[in-house]
């Protein structure tokens, strides 16, 4: 497949994918299936977790990387869990743009009969990926061409690769309103969360980026104010063992930190556009 400045098309376990590569060495790999980024190498190290037991059959959700949950978060509505965008083939919008030390690529989600049966609402959705030395930004854009108002929930469900989840420190949540999905309790985050078992919380997003400390390294995790929530998820040992697409010890090597809209759907008026991003930066 053709090599273009900034990237090239390739197959990943038979699935069409596109690799962005910077002259400096950082790279990202995105599947057209789900527009799911499944690898981001920065500073010579993989920064995203992809389960080695992920089904890569072009039908199932891929476990890891950056799934796009749209237009429904989890089971908060009538659609399949986390919506249909992650189990649909997206298309590339032209070649990547390489300018100096940054590469960018846009994918869009075409509608088809399966989607229209699930969600008759006309829509245009695209994902812009921007790779720079040490950083990766994903911007989801949702257009409502009308004729009706549109509502959706969703997330950039980012699986970060960590050395040992029980040792990481995710800073910046202290004091934020939170909902614990496991206990169904509302409260305020107190201190630094501990990941020593199943963890599934939805936070009101703060203004400042979060910082993940892992084995002497820091990753800054920022999101646009257009997402109301940040979700933090780790299945823990017991739940992980029940997930057929995870190795039993996979939970220890991942932490999901998601830019999300969970409780209150986003309204996109007729002819309106919404966009939301998450940016990961290695320090
Ligand atoms: O974002 C957290 C969450 O909604 C959890 O409740 C958990 O179910 C997770 O997503 C993964 O969902 P999945 O459908 O990919 O297994």
XYZ file of C-alpha atoms and ligand atoms in Angstrom:
299
model
C 0.000 0.000 0.000
C 1.232 3.494 -0.882
C 3.622 5.446 1.340
C 2.687 9.105 1.744
C 4.506 11.783 3.685
C 3.289 11.370 7.264
C 1.787 7.915 6.969
C 0.661 4.876 5.048
C -2.194 2.406 4.822
C -1.600 -1.091 6.191
C -3.453 -4.152 7.435
C -3.611 -5.030 11.124
C -4.657 -8.674 11.543
C -6.503 -8.301 8.252
C -8.270 -5.057 9.204
C -7.561 -1.932 7.124
C -5.587 0.556 9.180
C -3.610 3.733 8.751
C -0.303 4.527 10.380
C 0.723 8.115 11.079
C 4.441 8.560 11.544
C 6.510 11.604 12.442
C 10.048 12.171 11.202
C 11.095 12.259 14.886
C 9.827 8.668 15.438
C 6.425 8.933 17.172
C 3.616 7.018 15.462
C -0.061 6.150 15.786
C -2.065 3.351 14.217
C -5.807 3.721 13.613
C -8.197 1.018 12.431
C -10.836 2.105 9.949
C -13.092 -0.247 11.912
C -14.435 2.014 14.647
C -11.889 4.741 13.765
C -10.166 3.172 16.733
C -6.624 4.250 17.488
C -4.938 1.046 18.679
C -1.359 2.196 19.074
C 0.435 5.382 19.985
C 4.173 5.104 20.317
C 5.877 8.120 21.814
C 9.336 8.367 23.294
C 9.976 4.841 22.014
C 7.209 3.315 24.177
C 3.641 2.141 23.551
C 1.262 4.423 25.433
C -2.068 2.667 24.761
C -3.250 -0.704 26.014
C -4.573 -3.160 23.435
C -5.718 -6.515 24.745
C -3.844 -9.406 23.113
C -7.188 -11.258 23.217
C -9.083 -8.552 21.373
C -11.357 -9.988 18.734
C -10.221 -8.453 15.463
C -13.025 -9.911 13.370
C -14.534 -6.677 12.061
C -17.766 -7.448 13.934
C -16.932 -7.210 17.639
C -15.824 -4.196 19.657
C -12.020 -4.023 19.875
C -10.761 -4.124 23.471
C -8.245 -1.368 23.910
C -6.775 1.670 22.240
C -9.306 4.483 21.923
C -12.818 3.194 21.208
C -15.298 5.857 20.125
C -18.556 5.504 22.002
C -21.275 7.240 19.974
C -24.152 8.093 20.043
C -24.754 6.360 23.379
C -22.630 5.922 26.480
C -22.785 2.429 27.994
C -26.387 1.224 28.258
C -27.994 4.600 28.764
C -30.430 4.201 25.886
C -31.877 1.712 23.423
C -28.771 1.271 21.246
C -26.100 -1.436 21.521
C -23.748 -0.812 24.490
C -21.576 2.270 23.834
C -23.386 2.941 20.532
C -22.682 1.786 17.000
C -19.652 3.888 15.993
C -17.127 1.418 17.437
C -18.475 -1.501 15.379
C -18.783 0.301 12.069
C -16.205 0.855 9.334
C -15.217 4.498 8.985
C -13.577 6.018 5.939
C -10.498 8.130 5.434
C -11.078 11.723 4.422
C -8.123 12.132 2.097
C -4.413 11.631 2.798
C -2.731 12.741 6.035
C -1.502 16.297 6.331
C 2.132 16.534 7.396
C 3.314 19.953 8.445
C 6.743 20.240 9.994
C 6.670 17.963 13.027
C 2.958 17.174 13.054
C 0.707 14.775 11.144
C -3.077 14.845 10.986
C -5.704 12.503 9.612
C -9.503 12.701 9.449
C -11.921 9.769 9.347
C -15.662 9.956 8.921
C -18.484 7.603 9.794
C -20.747 6.847 6.855
C -24.347 5.944 7.561
C -25.805 2.741 6.153
C -28.963 0.653 6.426
C -27.856 -0.953 9.719
C -27.242 2.454 11.320
C -30.414 3.951 9.905
C -32.408 1.065 11.375
C -30.869 1.792 14.776
C -30.767 5.586 14.583
C -32.812 7.156 11.780
C -31.488 10.642 12.631
C -29.278 12.061 9.802
C -25.777 12.922 11.056
C -22.182 13.588 10.050
C -19.486 12.425 12.420
C -15.756 12.719 11.974
C -12.623 12.093 13.990
C -9.539 14.248 13.556
C -6.275 12.726 14.783
C -3.349 15.035 15.365
C 0.036 13.581 16.179
C 2.868 15.775 17.402
C 6.091 14.849 19.147
C 4.959 13.636 22.576
C 1.248 14.243 22.027
C -1.873 12.795 20.449
C -5.135 14.670 20.123
C -8.452 13.152 19.064
C -11.289 15.516 18.091
C -14.756 14.114 17.551
C -17.048 16.341 15.511
C -20.782 15.812 15.221
C -22.888 17.711 12.657
C -26.644 17.700 12.666
C -27.856 18.354 9.114
C -31.465 18.332 10.408
C -34.350 18.347 10.165
C -34.741 17.419 13.877
C -32.704 18.435 16.942
C -30.130 15.756 17.829
C -29.139 14.363 21.206
C -26.324 11.991 21.995
C -24.022 10.751 24.732
C -20.614 9.168 24.205
C -16.936 9.022 24.989
C -13.399 8.745 23.800
C -12.874 5.581 25.864
C -9.068 5.738 26.080
C -7.201 2.677 27.400
C -3.819 3.881 28.678
C -1.002 1.360 29.049
C 0.376 1.422 32.601
C 3.169 -0.529 34.252
C 1.070 -1.559 37.291
C -2.362 -0.056 37.836
C -2.152 -0.531 41.606
C 0.867 1.810 41.685
C -0.226 4.637 39.372
C -1.405 7.995 40.679
C -4.071 9.865 38.736
C -3.921 13.459 39.954
C -6.511 16.195 39.476
C -9.795 14.556 40.480
C -9.762 15.512 44.147
C -12.961 17.364 45.089
C -14.783 16.699 41.818
C -18.408 15.558 41.964
C -18.454 11.829 41.192
C -20.851 8.970 40.610
C -19.658 5.501 41.507
C -21.237 3.166 38.952
C -20.493 0.136 41.156
C -22.295 1.353 44.274
C -24.625 3.857 42.551
C -23.458 6.470 45.071
C -23.021 10.162 44.316
C -20.386 12.133 46.197
C -17.170 14.063 45.822
C -13.810 12.550 45.010
C -11.530 12.566 48.033
C -7.802 12.376 47.473
C -6.111 10.234 44.856
C -8.042 7.188 43.608
C -6.667 3.737 44.389
C -6.942 1.060 41.747
C -6.926 -2.074 43.876
C -10.077 -3.731 42.490
C -12.890 -2.947 40.084
C -13.210 0.823 39.608
C -15.888 2.548 37.510
C -16.562 6.216 38.224
C -17.994 9.144 36.319
C -16.610 12.535 37.381
C -17.737 16.020 36.589
C -14.866 17.153 34.385
C -12.567 19.704 35.988
C -10.978 22.642 34.208
C -7.377 21.549 34.675
C -5.912 18.528 32.889
C -5.370 15.311 34.839
C -1.841 14.012 35.311
C -1.086 10.305 35.392
C 2.092 9.390 37.255
C 3.392 5.978 36.271
C 6.819 4.590 37.111
C 8.574 7.957 37.102
C 6.787 9.227 33.957
C 3.951 11.724 33.657
C 1.151 11.856 31.126
C -1.032 14.956 30.926
C -4.624 14.143 29.963
C -6.653 17.143 28.817
C -10.138 17.358 27.380
C -12.288 20.089 25.869
C -14.912 21.717 28.126
C -17.533 20.462 25.683
C -17.367 17.054 27.415
C -19.126 17.285 30.799
C -17.506 14.176 32.286
C -14.338 12.216 32.768
C -14.770 8.474 33.268
C -12.150 6.331 34.985
C -12.456 2.569 34.606
C -10.491 -0.515 35.497
C -12.198 -3.929 35.647
C -10.021 -5.286 38.475
C -8.982 -8.955 38.659
C -12.386 -10.593 39.119
C -14.303 -8.751 36.391
C -11.301 -8.980 34.076
C -11.292 -12.764 34.420
C -14.886 -12.780 33.165
C -14.095 -10.735 30.039
C -13.329 -13.185 27.214
C -11.368 -10.594 25.253
C -8.977 -9.810 28.136
C -6.143 -11.922 29.535
C -6.798 -12.612 33.249
C -3.995 -10.254 34.333
C -4.720 -7.602 31.652
C -6.389 -5.252 34.139
C -3.014 -4.604 35.786
C -1.576 -3.067 32.613
C -4.385 -0.651 31.724
C -6.385 2.270 32.973
C -9.221 3.883 31.045
C -9.375 7.671 31.362
C -12.191 8.858 29.147
C -13.445 12.202 27.889
C -17.163 11.537 28.085
C -20.724 12.734 28.148
C -22.697 10.409 30.365
C -25.606 11.842 32.341
C -26.918 14.771 30.332
C -27.093 14.253 26.554
C -25.472 16.818 24.294
C -27.963 18.766 22.173
C -26.958 19.580 18.625
C -29.501 21.922 17.073
C -30.552 21.610 13.460
C -27.601 22.655 11.245
C -25.461 22.788 14.382
C -22.007 21.337 15.029
C -20.505 20.000 18.259
C -16.904 19.035 18.752
C -15.016 17.540 21.665
C -11.408 16.520 22.061
C -9.055 14.656 24.348
C -5.328 15.318 24.245
C -2.648 13.026 25.706
C 0.817 14.452 26.287
C 3.863 12.647 27.551
C 6.134 14.652 29.838
O -16.508 3.515 30.578
C -16.614 2.534 31.544
C -17.568 1.474 31.048
O -18.784 2.052 30.706
C -17.670 0.400 32.129
O -18.895 0.410 32.801
C -17.328 -0.888 31.409
O -18.434 -1.629 31.065
C -16.529 -0.378 30.241
O -17.076 0.849 29.868
C -16.276 -1.285 29.063
O -17.390 -1.546 28.291
P -17.300 -2.599 27.132
O -18.657 -2.621 26.492
O -16.256 -2.125 26.161
O -16.938 -3.909 27.760
